[in-house]
Amino acid sequence: MIANVPDAPAIDGVRHLYSGKVRDLYEYPDGRMLFVASDRISAYDWVLPTTIPDKGRVLTAMSVWWFEQLGDLVANHLLSTDVPSQVAGRAMITRRLDMFPVECVARGYLTGSGLTDYLATGSVCGNRLPAGLADGSRLPEPIFTPATKAELGDHDENVDFDAVVATVGPADAEALRSLTLHVYGHAEKLARERGIIVADTKFEFGRDRQTGVITLADEVLTPDSSRFWPADEWEPGHRQPPFDKQYLRDWLTSPEAGWDLSSGEPPPPLPDDVVAQTRAKYIEAYERLTGKPWS
C-alpha cells in the first residue's frame, strides 16, 4: 500500500526535503530545519482524504508546551517558533539531528497492540507482565516497547530490546530506553494531575551533530503520538474514552463508514460531525494539559 501524501507547499527561503503522513520537513540554507505540522490526519496507514481544521496548530502548540515542561530532563530540537507567515502557528525551526531508526514507545497502561501481544504471550516486546491484566490496566511500572520505523504505507513493527541493541548498539540502546522511560514517567504524572492519562506514547530521538547529545525530536506527547484518556473516567476492563484519534479510527471501522480495511481501497471522506468531534477532542486535550484556552 502506498500512502497518499499530497505535495507539500513551496515556502520561500527553504528547500522541501520530505513529507510524512502528516508533517512536511524543509531545510534552511544554514542547515536548520523547518518542521511543519499539517492538518492531514492518518489512520491504518492511510492519509485520510479529509483534513482536521487547526490540527497542525494544536500539535505544534502542544509540542512546544511539552518541550518547555521537559527541558530540565532532556535536550530537544526546538530552536524557534518564529517561522514563515505561510506556516505561522503550525511550524517550528529546529536543529538538524542524526535520527535513530527506532520508535521509542513507553507504555504505562495496557491497550492496543500491547494488549493483543499480552493476551497471546503474556509479554509485550519481551517485557513479561503479571497475569490477569485487562484492557486499560495500569502496569506495575512503565515498560519500553520499541518499534521499527516503517516506510510510508507500511506498519511499524513492535520489537524487543535486543533488536534495538542490534540496530544502534548497546550503549545507545540503553540510553534510549532510559530516556524514554524517564521522560514518560515525568510526563505521565504531570498529565494525570491535569486530568489526562497518557496511556502510552511514542518518542523520537536523534543525535546532535555538534554536541553528540541524544536529543528529543519530532512532535512530543500529542494526541497523534500518544493515547490520551480522561483520568476521571478511567476504568480498566474495557476500552477507555479517547482524547486522541482513536475516536476517528473507531468511526472508520464502524458499519456507518462502510469501509473494508482489508480491501486495499482508500478510506472514505469523514462526515462533518466526525471532523468536528475529532477537532474538539484535540483542543480539549490541549486545554486540559496546558490550562490555556485555545484560540
Short mmCIF file of C-alpha atoms in Angstrom, two decimals:
data_model
loop_
_atom_site.label_atom_id
_atom_site.label_comp_id
_atom_site.label_asym_id
_atom_site.label_seq_id
_atom_site.Cartn_x
_atom_site.Cartn_y
_atom_site.Cartn_z
CA MET A 1 0.00 0.00 0.00
CA ILE A 2 1.32 3.46 -0.87
CA ALA A 3 0.31 6.26 1.48
CA ASN A 4 -1.44 9.02 -0.43
CA VAL A 5 0.55 12.02 0.77
CA PRO A 6 -0.20 15.27 -1.12
CA ASP A 7 2.53 17.54 -2.43
CA ALA A 8 3.99 19.90 0.18
CA PRO A 9 3.54 23.63 -0.45
CA ALA A 10 6.53 25.67 -1.62
CA ILE A 11 7.85 28.05 1.05
CA ASP A 12 10.22 30.89 0.23
CA GLY A 13 13.73 30.57 1.65
CA VAL A 14 13.62 26.86 2.44
CA ARG A 15 14.02 23.65 0.47
CA HIS A 16 11.47 20.88 0.82
CA LEU A 17 13.14 17.65 1.98
CA TYR A 18 10.45 15.20 2.92
CA SER A 19 6.76 14.74 3.59
CA GLY A 20 5.39 12.17 6.00
CA LYS A 21 1.78 11.26 6.53
CA VAL A 22 1.02 14.44 8.45
CA ARG A 23 4.23 16.54 8.53
CA ASP A 24 6.41 18.34 6.00
CA LEU A 25 10.12 18.94 6.51
CA TYR A 26 12.16 21.74 4.96
CA GLU A 27 15.77 22.89 5.23
CA TYR A 28 17.22 26.38 5.54
CA PRO A 29 20.50 27.19 3.72
CA ASP A 30 22.30 27.25 7.10
CA GLY A 31 21.20 23.70 7.92
CA ARG A 32 18.37 24.47 10.34
CA MET A 33 15.13 22.59 9.75
CA LEU A 34 11.56 23.84 9.32
CA PHE A 35 9.23 21.27 10.83
CA VAL A 36 5.62 21.82 9.67
CA ALA A 37 2.54 20.08 11.10
CA SER A 38 -0.26 19.93 8.53
CA ASP A 39 -3.97 19.41 9.14
CA ARG A 40 -3.73 15.99 7.49
CA ILE A 41 -4.64 13.01 9.62
CA SER A 42 -3.72 9.37 9.10
CA ALA A 43 -5.20 6.09 10.22
CA TYR A 44 -4.48 2.49 9.32
CA ASP A 45 -1.53 3.59 7.16
CA TRP A 46 -3.66 5.89 5.03
CA VAL A 47 -3.67 9.66 4.84
CA LEU A 48 -7.37 10.41 5.04
CA PRO A 49 -8.99 12.49 2.31
CA THR A 50 -10.44 14.90 4.89
CA THR A 51 -8.34 17.27 6.99
CA ILE A 52 -9.00 18.30 10.61
CA PRO A 53 -9.07 22.11 10.93
CA ASP A 54 -6.45 23.54 13.35
CA LYS A 55 -4.90 20.11 13.95
CA GLY A 56 -1.42 21.23 12.92
CA ARG A 57 -1.61 24.28 15.14
CA VAL A 58 -2.78 22.22 18.13
CA LEU A 59 0.00 19.65 17.71
CA THR A 60 2.64 22.35 17.37
CA ALA A 61 1.42 24.32 20.39
CA MET A 62 1.21 21.17 22.49
CA SER A 63 4.70 20.03 21.47
CA VAL A 64 6.18 23.44 22.28
CA TRP A 65 4.49 23.37 25.69
CA TRP A 66 5.85 19.89 26.41
CA PHE A 67 9.36 20.86 25.32
CA GLU A 68 9.19 23.61 27.93
CA GLN A 69 7.98 21.21 30.65
CA LEU A 70 10.64 18.62 29.85
CA GLY A 71 13.55 20.97 29.28
CA ASP A 72 15.30 20.01 32.51
CA LEU A 73 15.08 16.29 31.70
CA VAL A 74 16.22 16.01 28.11
CA ALA A 75 17.63 18.19 25.33
CA ASN A 76 15.22 18.90 22.47
CA HIS A 77 15.50 20.08 18.88
CA LEU A 78 13.38 23.25 19.15
CA LEU A 79 15.17 26.50 18.26
CA SER A 80 12.36 28.95 17.47
CA THR A 81 8.71 29.35 16.56
CA ASP A 82 9.47 32.49 14.51
CA VAL A 83 8.55 30.82 11.24
CA PRO A 84 7.46 31.99 7.76
CA SER A 85 3.99 33.55 7.78
CA GLN A 86 2.72 30.86 5.42
CA VAL A 87 3.04 28.28 8.22
CA ALA A 88 2.68 30.54 11.27
CA GLY A 89 1.42 28.67 14.32
CA ARG A 90 1.96 25.25 12.83
CA ALA A 91 5.73 25.06 12.46
CA MET A 92 8.98 25.01 14.44
CA ILE A 93 12.53 25.84 13.47
CA THR A 94 14.67 23.00 14.77
CA ARG A 95 18.19 21.64 14.91
CA ARG A 96 19.11 19.03 12.34
CA LEU A 97 19.81 15.72 14.03
CA ASP A 98 21.03 12.30 13.01
CA MET A 99 17.88 10.38 13.84
CA PHE A 100 17.84 6.95 15.43
CA PRO A 101 15.88 4.45 13.29
CA VAL A 102 13.76 3.38 16.28
CA GLU A 103 10.34 4.40 17.54
CA CYS A 104 10.83 4.75 21.31
CA VAL A 105 7.48 3.76 22.81
CA ALA A 106 6.67 3.87 26.51
CA ARG A 107 3.58 2.15 27.89
CA GLY A 108 2.18 2.76 31.33
CA TYR A 109 -1.19 1.13 30.64
CA LEU A 110 -2.20 -1.94 28.67
CA THR A 111 -4.19 -1.46 25.47
CA GLY A 112 -3.91 -1.56 21.69
CA SER A 113 -1.23 -3.76 20.15
CA GLY A 114 0.31 -4.20 23.59
CA LEU A 115 -2.89 -5.79 24.84
CA THR A 116 -3.01 -8.05 21.78
CA ASP A 117 0.53 -9.26 22.40
CA TYR A 118 -0.12 -9.71 26.12
CA LEU A 119 -3.23 -11.83 25.57
CA ALA A 120 -1.27 -14.04 23.15
CA THR A 121 2.02 -14.36 25.02
CA GLY A 122 1.83 -12.76 28.47
CA SER A 123 4.52 -10.30 27.34
CA VAL A 124 4.88 -7.07 25.38
CA CYS A 125 8.10 -6.62 23.39
CA GLY A 126 9.93 -9.00 25.67
CA ASN A 127 8.56 -7.44 28.88
CA ARG A 128 6.89 -10.19 30.95
CA LEU A 129 3.74 -8.86 32.66
CA PRO A 130 1.63 -10.19 35.55
CA ALA A 131 -1.35 -12.42 34.81
CA GLY A 132 -4.87 -11.09 34.99
CA LEU A 133 -4.42 -7.68 33.35
CA ALA A 134 -7.25 -6.27 31.26
CA ASP A 135 -7.75 -3.58 28.64
CA GLY A 136 -6.88 -0.29 30.33
CA SER A 137 -4.98 -1.80 33.28
CA ARG A 138 -2.20 0.32 34.74
CA LEU A 139 1.08 -1.56 34.57
CA PRO A 140 3.16 -2.14 37.72
CA GLU A 141 5.74 0.15 36.13
CA PRO A 142 6.11 1.68 32.66
CA ILE A 143 7.76 -0.50 30.02
CA PHE A 144 9.85 0.25 26.94
CA THR A 145 8.22 -1.27 23.86
CA PRO A 146 10.18 -0.07 20.81
CA ALA A 147 9.19 -0.40 17.19
CA THR A 148 10.96 -0.25 13.87
CA LYS A 149 10.36 2.79 11.69
CA ALA A 150 8.37 1.73 8.65
CA GLU A 151 8.34 3.26 5.21
CA LEU A 152 5.26 5.24 4.22
CA GLY A 153 2.32 2.90 3.84
CA ASP A 154 3.87 0.11 5.90
CA HIS A 155 3.23 -0.87 9.50
CA ASP A 156 5.71 -0.11 12.27
CA GLU A 157 6.70 -3.42 13.82
CA ASN A 158 7.00 -3.93 17.58
CA VAL A 159 10.40 -5.35 18.52
CA ASP A 160 12.23 -6.31 21.70
CA PHE A 161 15.17 -4.54 23.32
CA ASP A 162 17.69 -6.91 21.72
CA ALA A 163 16.56 -5.70 18.29
CA VAL A 164 17.29 -2.11 19.34
CA VAL A 165 20.75 -3.18 20.53
CA ALA A 166 21.37 -4.82 17.16
CA THR A 167 20.27 -1.65 15.37
CA VAL A 168 22.03 1.13 17.32
CA GLY A 169 24.46 -0.66 19.63
CA PRO A 170 24.23 -1.44 23.36
CA ALA A 171 25.19 1.97 24.75
CA ASP A 172 22.74 3.97 22.63
CA ALA A 173 20.01 1.34 23.11
CA GLU A 174 20.31 1.64 26.88
CA ALA A 175 20.36 5.43 26.67
CA LEU A 176 17.21 5.46 24.51
CA ARG A 177 15.38 3.12 26.88
CA SER A 178 16.42 5.12 29.94
CA LEU A 179 15.47 8.48 28.42
CA THR A 180 12.16 7.15 27.12
CA LEU A 181 11.05 5.82 30.50
CA HIS A 182 12.39 8.82 32.42
CA VAL A 183 10.59 11.35 30.22
CA TYR A 184 7.39 9.31 30.10
CA GLY A 185 7.31 8.89 33.87
CA HIS A 186 7.57 12.63 34.42
CA ALA A 187 5.04 13.48 31.70
CA GLU A 188 2.52 10.84 32.77
CA LYS A 189 2.50 12.18 36.33
CA LEU A 190 2.14 15.79 35.19
CA ALA A 191 -0.66 14.96 32.75
CA ARG A 192 -2.56 12.86 35.29
CA GLU A 193 -2.54 15.79 37.71
CA ARG A 194 -4.21 17.80 34.94
CA GLY A 195 -6.92 15.25 34.20
CA ILE A 196 -5.37 13.25 31.36
CA ILE A 197 -3.90 9.76 31.44
CA VAL A 198 -1.09 9.23 28.94
CA ALA A 199 -1.57 5.51 28.40
CA ASP A 200 1.34 5.23 26.00
CA THR A 201 3.38 7.49 23.79
CA LYS A 202 6.00 7.45 21.06
CA PHE A 203 9.21 9.47 21.25
CA GLU A 204 11.78 10.03 18.53
CA PHE A 205 15.39 10.84 19.31
CA GLY A 206 18.39 11.94 17.30
CA ARG A 207 21.99 12.82 17.97
CA ASP A 208 23.03 16.47 17.83
CA ARG A 209 25.66 16.75 15.13
CA GLN A 210 27.69 19.32 17.05
CA THR A 211 27.50 18.12 20.65
CA GLY A 212 26.79 14.40 20.22
CA VAL A 213 23.97 14.66 22.76
CA ILE A 214 20.90 12.43 22.33
CA THR A 215 18.08 14.88 21.70
CA LEU A 216 14.27 14.65 21.76
CA ALA A 217 12.80 15.48 18.35
CA ASP A 218 9.64 15.46 16.27
CA GLU A 219 6.32 16.16 17.94
CA VAL A 220 6.04 15.09 21.54
CA LEU A 221 3.16 13.87 23.71
CA THR A 222 0.38 14.89 21.35
CA PRO A 223 -2.90 13.13 20.53
CA ASP A 224 -1.23 11.90 17.31
CA SER A 225 1.72 10.28 19.06
CA SER A 226 0.00 9.17 22.28
CA ARG A 227 -3.09 7.60 23.73
CA PHE A 228 -4.84 10.14 25.96
CA TRP A 229 -7.70 9.17 28.26
CA PRO A 230 -9.78 11.32 30.65
CA ALA A 231 -8.46 10.49 34.12
CA ASP A 232 -11.84 10.90 35.80
CA GLU A 233 -13.39 8.23 33.55
CA TRP A 234 -10.58 5.65 33.68
CA GLU A 235 -11.91 2.18 34.47
CA PRO A 236 -9.92 -0.93 33.50
CA GLY A 237 -11.71 -3.79 31.81
CA HIS A 238 -12.83 -2.14 28.61
CA ARG A 239 -11.75 0.42 26.02
CA GLN A 240 -11.33 3.88 27.53
CA PRO A 241 -12.91 7.03 26.04
CA PRO A 242 -10.18 8.67 23.94
CA PHE A 243 -8.82 12.20 23.65
CA ASP A 244 -6.92 11.21 20.52
CA LYS A 245 -7.54 9.93 17.01
CA GLN A 246 -8.87 6.59 18.28
CA TYR A 247 -12.33 8.19 18.00
CA LEU A 248 -11.75 8.66 14.27
CA ARG A 249 -10.28 5.15 13.90
CA ASP A 250 -13.35 3.69 15.57
CA TRP A 251 -15.61 5.51 13.09
CA LEU A 252 -13.61 4.22 10.12
CA THR A 253 -14.16 0.62 11.22
CA SER A 254 -17.85 1.12 12.04
CA PRO A 255 -20.70 -0.05 9.78
CA GLU A 256 -21.58 3.59 9.22
CA ALA A 257 -18.31 4.21 7.36
CA GLY A 258 -18.88 1.24 5.07
CA TRP A 259 -15.13 0.73 4.60
CA ASP A 260 -13.41 -2.64 4.46
CA LEU A 261 -9.94 -2.17 5.95
CA SER A 262 -8.62 -5.26 4.17
CA SER A 263 -9.86 -4.24 0.72
CA GLY A 264 -6.89 -2.09 -0.22
CA GLU A 265 -9.31 0.67 -1.17
CA PRO A 266 -8.74 4.15 0.30
CA PRO A 267 -10.88 5.21 3.26
CA PRO A 268 -13.96 7.36 2.71
CA PRO A 269 -14.21 11.10 3.42
CA LEU A 270 -15.06 11.94 7.01
CA PRO A 271 -18.51 13.34 7.77
CA ASP A 272 -18.69 16.82 9.26
CA ASP A 273 -19.64 15.58 12.73
CA VAL A 274 -16.63 13.25 12.94
CA VAL A 275 -14.34 16.10 11.82
CA ALA A 276 -15.85 18.42 14.44
CA GLN A 277 -15.64 15.83 17.23
CA THR A 278 -12.04 14.94 16.38
CA ARG A 279 -11.05 18.61 16.38
CA ALA A 280 -12.84 19.16 19.69
CA LYS A 281 -11.03 16.22 21.33
CA TYR A 282 -7.62 17.56 20.27
CA ILE A 283 -8.44 21.02 21.55
CA GLU A 284 -9.81 19.73 24.86
CA ALA A 285 -6.63 17.71 25.38
CA TYR A 286 -4.56 20.87 24.78
CA GLU A 287 -6.67 22.95 27.16
CA ARG A 288 -6.65 20.34 29.95
CA LEU A 289 -2.90 19.87 29.73
CA THR A 290 -1.78 23.46 29.39
CA GLY A 291 -4.54 25.21 31.34
CA LYS A 292 -4.80 27.69 28.47
CA PRO A 293 -7.88 28.37 26.33
CA TRP A 294 -7.49 27.51 22.66
CA SER A 295 -7.64 30.45 20.30
#
